[in-house]
XYZ file of C-alpha atoms in Angstrom:
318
model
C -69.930 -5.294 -13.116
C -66.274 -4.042 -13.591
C -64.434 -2.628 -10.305
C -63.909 1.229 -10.346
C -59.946 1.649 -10.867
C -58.589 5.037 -10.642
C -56.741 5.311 -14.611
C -58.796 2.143 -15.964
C -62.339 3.802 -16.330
C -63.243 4.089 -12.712
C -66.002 6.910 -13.451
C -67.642 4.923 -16.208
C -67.891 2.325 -14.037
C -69.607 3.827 -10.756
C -71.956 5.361 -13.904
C -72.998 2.220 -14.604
C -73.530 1.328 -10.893
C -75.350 4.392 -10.430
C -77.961 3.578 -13.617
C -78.522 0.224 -12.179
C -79.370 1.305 -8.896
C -81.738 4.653 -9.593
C -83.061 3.265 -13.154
C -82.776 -0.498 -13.922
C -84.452 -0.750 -10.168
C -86.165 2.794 -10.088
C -84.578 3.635 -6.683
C -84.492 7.182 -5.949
C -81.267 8.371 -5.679
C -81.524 8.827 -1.405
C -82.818 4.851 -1.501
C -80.041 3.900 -3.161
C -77.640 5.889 -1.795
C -76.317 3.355 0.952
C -75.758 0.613 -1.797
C -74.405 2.625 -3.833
C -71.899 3.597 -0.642
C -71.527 -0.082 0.092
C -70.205 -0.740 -3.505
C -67.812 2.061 -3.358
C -66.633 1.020 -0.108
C -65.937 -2.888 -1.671
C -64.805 -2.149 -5.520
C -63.570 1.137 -5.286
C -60.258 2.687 -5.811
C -59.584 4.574 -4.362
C -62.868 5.180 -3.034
C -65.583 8.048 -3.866
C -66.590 10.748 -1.501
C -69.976 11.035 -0.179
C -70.519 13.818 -2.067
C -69.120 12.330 -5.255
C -71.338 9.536 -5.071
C -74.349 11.808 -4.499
C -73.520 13.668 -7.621
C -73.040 10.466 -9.525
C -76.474 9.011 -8.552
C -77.970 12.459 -9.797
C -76.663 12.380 -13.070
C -77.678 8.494 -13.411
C -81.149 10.040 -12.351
C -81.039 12.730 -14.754
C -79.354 11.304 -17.543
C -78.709 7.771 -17.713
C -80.040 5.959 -20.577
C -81.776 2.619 -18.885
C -85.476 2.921 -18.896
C -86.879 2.887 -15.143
C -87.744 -0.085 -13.748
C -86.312 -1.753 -16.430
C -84.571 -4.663 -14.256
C -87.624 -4.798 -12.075
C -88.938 -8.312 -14.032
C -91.792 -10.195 -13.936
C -91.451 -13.963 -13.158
C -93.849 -14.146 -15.954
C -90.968 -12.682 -18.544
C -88.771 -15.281 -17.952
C -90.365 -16.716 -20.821
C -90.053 -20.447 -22.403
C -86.070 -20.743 -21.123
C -87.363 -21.777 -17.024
C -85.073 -18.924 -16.331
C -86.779 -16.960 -13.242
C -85.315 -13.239 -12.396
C -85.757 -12.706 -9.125
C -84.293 -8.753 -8.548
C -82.123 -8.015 -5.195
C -84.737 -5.091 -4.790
C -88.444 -4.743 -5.951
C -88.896 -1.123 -5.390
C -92.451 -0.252 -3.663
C -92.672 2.763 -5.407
C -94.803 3.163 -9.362
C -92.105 3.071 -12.315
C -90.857 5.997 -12.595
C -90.585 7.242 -16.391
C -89.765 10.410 -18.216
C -92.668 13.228 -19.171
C -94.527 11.762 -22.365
C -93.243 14.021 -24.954
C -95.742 15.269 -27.577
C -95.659 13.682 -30.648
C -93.550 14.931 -33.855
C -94.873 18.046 -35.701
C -94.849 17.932 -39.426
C -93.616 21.313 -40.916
C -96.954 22.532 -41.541
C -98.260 21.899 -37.868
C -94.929 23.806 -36.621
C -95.383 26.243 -38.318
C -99.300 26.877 -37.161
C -98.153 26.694 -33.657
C -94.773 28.765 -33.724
C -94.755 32.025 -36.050
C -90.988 32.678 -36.769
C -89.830 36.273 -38.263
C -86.490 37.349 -39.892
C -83.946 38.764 -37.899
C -82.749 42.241 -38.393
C -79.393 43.316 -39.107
C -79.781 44.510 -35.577
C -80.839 41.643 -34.369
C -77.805 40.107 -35.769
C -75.449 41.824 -33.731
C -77.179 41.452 -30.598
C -76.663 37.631 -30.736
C -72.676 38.727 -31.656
C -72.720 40.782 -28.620
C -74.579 38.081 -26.297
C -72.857 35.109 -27.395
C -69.379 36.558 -28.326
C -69.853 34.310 -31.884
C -68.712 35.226 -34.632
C -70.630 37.735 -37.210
C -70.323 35.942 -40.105
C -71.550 32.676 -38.415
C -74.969 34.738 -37.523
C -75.460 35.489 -41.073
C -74.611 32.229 -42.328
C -77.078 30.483 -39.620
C -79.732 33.035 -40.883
C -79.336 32.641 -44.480
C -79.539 28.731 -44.118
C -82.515 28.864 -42.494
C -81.226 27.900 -38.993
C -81.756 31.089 -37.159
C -85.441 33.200 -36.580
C -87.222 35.392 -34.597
C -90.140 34.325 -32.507
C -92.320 35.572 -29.705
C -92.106 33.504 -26.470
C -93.726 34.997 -23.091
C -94.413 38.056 -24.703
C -90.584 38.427 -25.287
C -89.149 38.590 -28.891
C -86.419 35.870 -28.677
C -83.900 34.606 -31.289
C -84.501 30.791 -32.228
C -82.631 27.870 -33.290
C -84.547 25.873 -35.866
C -84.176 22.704 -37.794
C -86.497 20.542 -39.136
C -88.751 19.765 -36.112
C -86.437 20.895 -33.409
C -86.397 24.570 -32.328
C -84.843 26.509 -28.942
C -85.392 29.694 -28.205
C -83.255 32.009 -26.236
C -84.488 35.667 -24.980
C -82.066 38.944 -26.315
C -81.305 40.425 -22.948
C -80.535 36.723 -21.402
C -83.093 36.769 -19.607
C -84.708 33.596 -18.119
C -88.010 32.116 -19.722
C -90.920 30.152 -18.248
C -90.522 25.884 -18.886
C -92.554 23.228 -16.911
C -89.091 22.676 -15.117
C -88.827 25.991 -13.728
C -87.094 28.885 -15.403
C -84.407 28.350 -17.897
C -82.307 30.487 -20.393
C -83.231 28.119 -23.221
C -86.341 26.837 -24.029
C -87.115 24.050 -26.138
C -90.457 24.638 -28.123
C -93.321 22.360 -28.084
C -93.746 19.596 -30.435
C -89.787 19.462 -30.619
C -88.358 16.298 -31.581
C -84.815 15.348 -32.297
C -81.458 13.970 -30.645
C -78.698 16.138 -32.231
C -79.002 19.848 -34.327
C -76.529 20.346 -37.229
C -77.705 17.957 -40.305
C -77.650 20.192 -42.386
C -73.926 20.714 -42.251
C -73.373 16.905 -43.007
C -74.877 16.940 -46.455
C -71.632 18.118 -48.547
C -68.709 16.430 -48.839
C -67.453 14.632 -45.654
C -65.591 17.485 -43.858
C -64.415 16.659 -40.211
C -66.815 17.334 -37.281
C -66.823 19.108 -34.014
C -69.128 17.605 -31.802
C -70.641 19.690 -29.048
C -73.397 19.740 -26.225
C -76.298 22.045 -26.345
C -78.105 23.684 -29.403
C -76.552 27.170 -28.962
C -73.389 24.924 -29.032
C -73.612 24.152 -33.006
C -73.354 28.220 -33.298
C -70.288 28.499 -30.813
C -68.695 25.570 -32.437
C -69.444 27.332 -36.297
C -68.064 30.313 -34.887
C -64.360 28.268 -33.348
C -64.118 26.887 -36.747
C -64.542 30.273 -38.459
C -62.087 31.539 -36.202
C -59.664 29.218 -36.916
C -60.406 29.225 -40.260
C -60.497 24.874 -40.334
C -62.418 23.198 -42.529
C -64.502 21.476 -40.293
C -68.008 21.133 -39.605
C -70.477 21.647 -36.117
C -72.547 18.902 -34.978
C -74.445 19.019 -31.649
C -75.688 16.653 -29.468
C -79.473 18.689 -28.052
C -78.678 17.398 -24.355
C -75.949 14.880 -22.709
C -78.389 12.234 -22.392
C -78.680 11.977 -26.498
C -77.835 9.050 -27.964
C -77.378 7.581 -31.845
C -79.388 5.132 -31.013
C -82.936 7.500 -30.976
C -81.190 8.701 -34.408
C -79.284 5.699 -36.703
C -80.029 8.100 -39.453
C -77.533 10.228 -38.056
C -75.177 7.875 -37.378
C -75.058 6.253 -40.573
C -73.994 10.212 -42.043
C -71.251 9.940 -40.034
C -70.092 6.427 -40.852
C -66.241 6.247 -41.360
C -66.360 10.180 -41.011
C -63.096 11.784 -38.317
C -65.598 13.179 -35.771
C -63.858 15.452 -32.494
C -65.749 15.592 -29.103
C -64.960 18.613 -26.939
C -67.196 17.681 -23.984
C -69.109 19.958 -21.364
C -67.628 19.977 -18.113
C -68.679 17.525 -15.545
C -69.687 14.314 -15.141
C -72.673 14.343 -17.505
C -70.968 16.400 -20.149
C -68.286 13.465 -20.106
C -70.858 10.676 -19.634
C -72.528 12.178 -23.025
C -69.373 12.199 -24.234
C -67.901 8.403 -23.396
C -71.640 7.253 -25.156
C -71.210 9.252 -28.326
C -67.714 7.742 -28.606
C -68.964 4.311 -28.093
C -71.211 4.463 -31.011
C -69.365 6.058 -33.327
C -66.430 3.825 -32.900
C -69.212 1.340 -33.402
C -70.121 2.810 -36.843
C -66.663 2.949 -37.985
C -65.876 6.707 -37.160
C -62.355 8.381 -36.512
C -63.656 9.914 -33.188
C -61.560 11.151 -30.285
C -62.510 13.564 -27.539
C -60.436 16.286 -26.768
C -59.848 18.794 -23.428
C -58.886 21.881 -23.292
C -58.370 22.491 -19.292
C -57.132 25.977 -20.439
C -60.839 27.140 -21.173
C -62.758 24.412 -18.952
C -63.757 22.974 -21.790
C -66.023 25.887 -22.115
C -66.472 27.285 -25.560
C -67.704 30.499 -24.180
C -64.703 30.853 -22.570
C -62.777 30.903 -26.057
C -64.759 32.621 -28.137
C -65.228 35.470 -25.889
C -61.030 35.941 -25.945
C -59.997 33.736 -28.508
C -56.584 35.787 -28.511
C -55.904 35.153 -25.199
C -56.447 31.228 -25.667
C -54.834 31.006 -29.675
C -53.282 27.549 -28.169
C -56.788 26.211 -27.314
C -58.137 27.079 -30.358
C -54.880 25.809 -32.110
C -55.737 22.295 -30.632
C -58.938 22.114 -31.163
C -58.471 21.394 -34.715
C -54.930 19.784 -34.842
C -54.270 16.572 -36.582
């Protein structure tokens, strides 16, 4: 595996490390810290703090892509070749693998499970308030179909809907109940999906701006109604989404200029390097873009998008 240069990819590259290590041989992240130290310490530099290499292995944990276990081999794969993998480490530990997710609803079964309700025009300007997006972004997500009412722990929460994805998010920003512990967002059950925002890809082949989160594709809208650009949001559901769980996706935005404006931190930017990959792949104008001015944080601008006109400026220049 490539060295990790300061200027030449060096955080890519300790990813990578960090995947192998935690996922290809399911180590958990305090097993393989000293390897991962050892590494550092020999193809490093300069080399990573403690602490950065903690937070590395964590993200690998959380979000790499490699399936655990996945380097852990049988003798018995080697298959007809002769070829026998032998790993460095054979973990003691049972593979480690992600929750099962249930399967895809069809419309119909969504709909039996989750009972969505229009918002009001009060409603409306609560999510304004909340989010600081814009009001005529609210309208247009609710008139497309995008944005409902629904009843989650008893509370009445605005939700982000399409096709068989939906998020819900409580009016007074208040935290709601998930298997993970509490959370601001929660994803509905029998959601499926990698990125929110087809719907915006249909007409014409506008440019995109490419953001993490679902409540990202209505801070995004609202940037590029502030800015008046003619651009269209796409968002990625978490960091860890890839084109590869969606090609249908990826083919809409085949040869299509796409813009990346990352979360902060390493897994925002880890999401980020991925999406670029692919797309580049698929023949996309794609660039990511930082905006150190706002942390890269949309909230940020659209909560004083006066104060940060040059942000806003960039983030839709040629």
């Amino acid at each position: 595996m490539p060295p990790s240069i300061q200027g030449e990819g060096g955080s890519a590259a300790l990813f990578r490390v960090a995947v192998v290590l935690v996922r290809g041989f399911n180590l958990p992240p305090d097993a393989a810290s000293p390897l991962l130290e050892h590494w550092n310490r020999a193809f490093s530099r300069p080399v990573w703090t403690d602490a950065e290499l903690r937070h590395k292995l964590r993200d690998a944990d959380r979000s790499g892509h490699m399936p655990y276990g996945h380097l852990l081999q049988d003798d018995e794969s080697a298959g007809s070749t002769g070829y026998r993998h032998r790993p460095l480490y054979r973990s003691s530990q049972p593979v480690r693998t992600r929750p099962t997710e249930p399967p895809a609803m069809d419309p119909a079964e969504q709909r039996a499970k989750h009972t969505f309700f229009p918002l009001t025009d009060a409603d409306e300007a609560r999510i304004v308030a909340l989010r600081h997006v814009t009001p005529g972004m609210v309208h247009l997500f609710k008139n497309k179909g995008l944005l409902h009412n629904t009843r989650v722990d008893g509370q009445t929460c605005w939700c982000l809907v399409e096709d068989t994805f939906a998020q819900a998010r409580r009016y007074d920003g208040g935290l709601l109940r998930t298997a993970r512990g509490p959370t601001k967002a929660r994803t509905l059950a029998g959601s499926r999906g990698s990125f929110f925002g087809r719907s915006f890809l249909t007409r014409g082949r506008p440019p995109v701006l490419m953001v993490e989160g679902v409540v990202g594709l209505l801070e995004a809208a609202s940037a590029i109604d502030l800015a008046d650009a003619p651009w269209v949001p796409l968002a990625a559901v978490t960091a860890g989404a890839t084109f590869t769980r969606d090609p249908r996706m990826l083919e809409l935005l085949r040869g299509r200029r796409v813009r990346i404006l990352p979360d902060e931190g390493e897994a925002g930017r880890n999401g980020a390097a991925t999406w670029h990959a692919e797309l580049r792949v698929a023949g996309a104008q794609v660039d990511v873009i930082e905006l150190p001015a706002i942390r890269n944080d949309r909230a940020n601008l659209l909560a004083d998008p006066q104060a940060h006109a040059r942000s806003l400026q960039l983030l839709f220049a040629d």
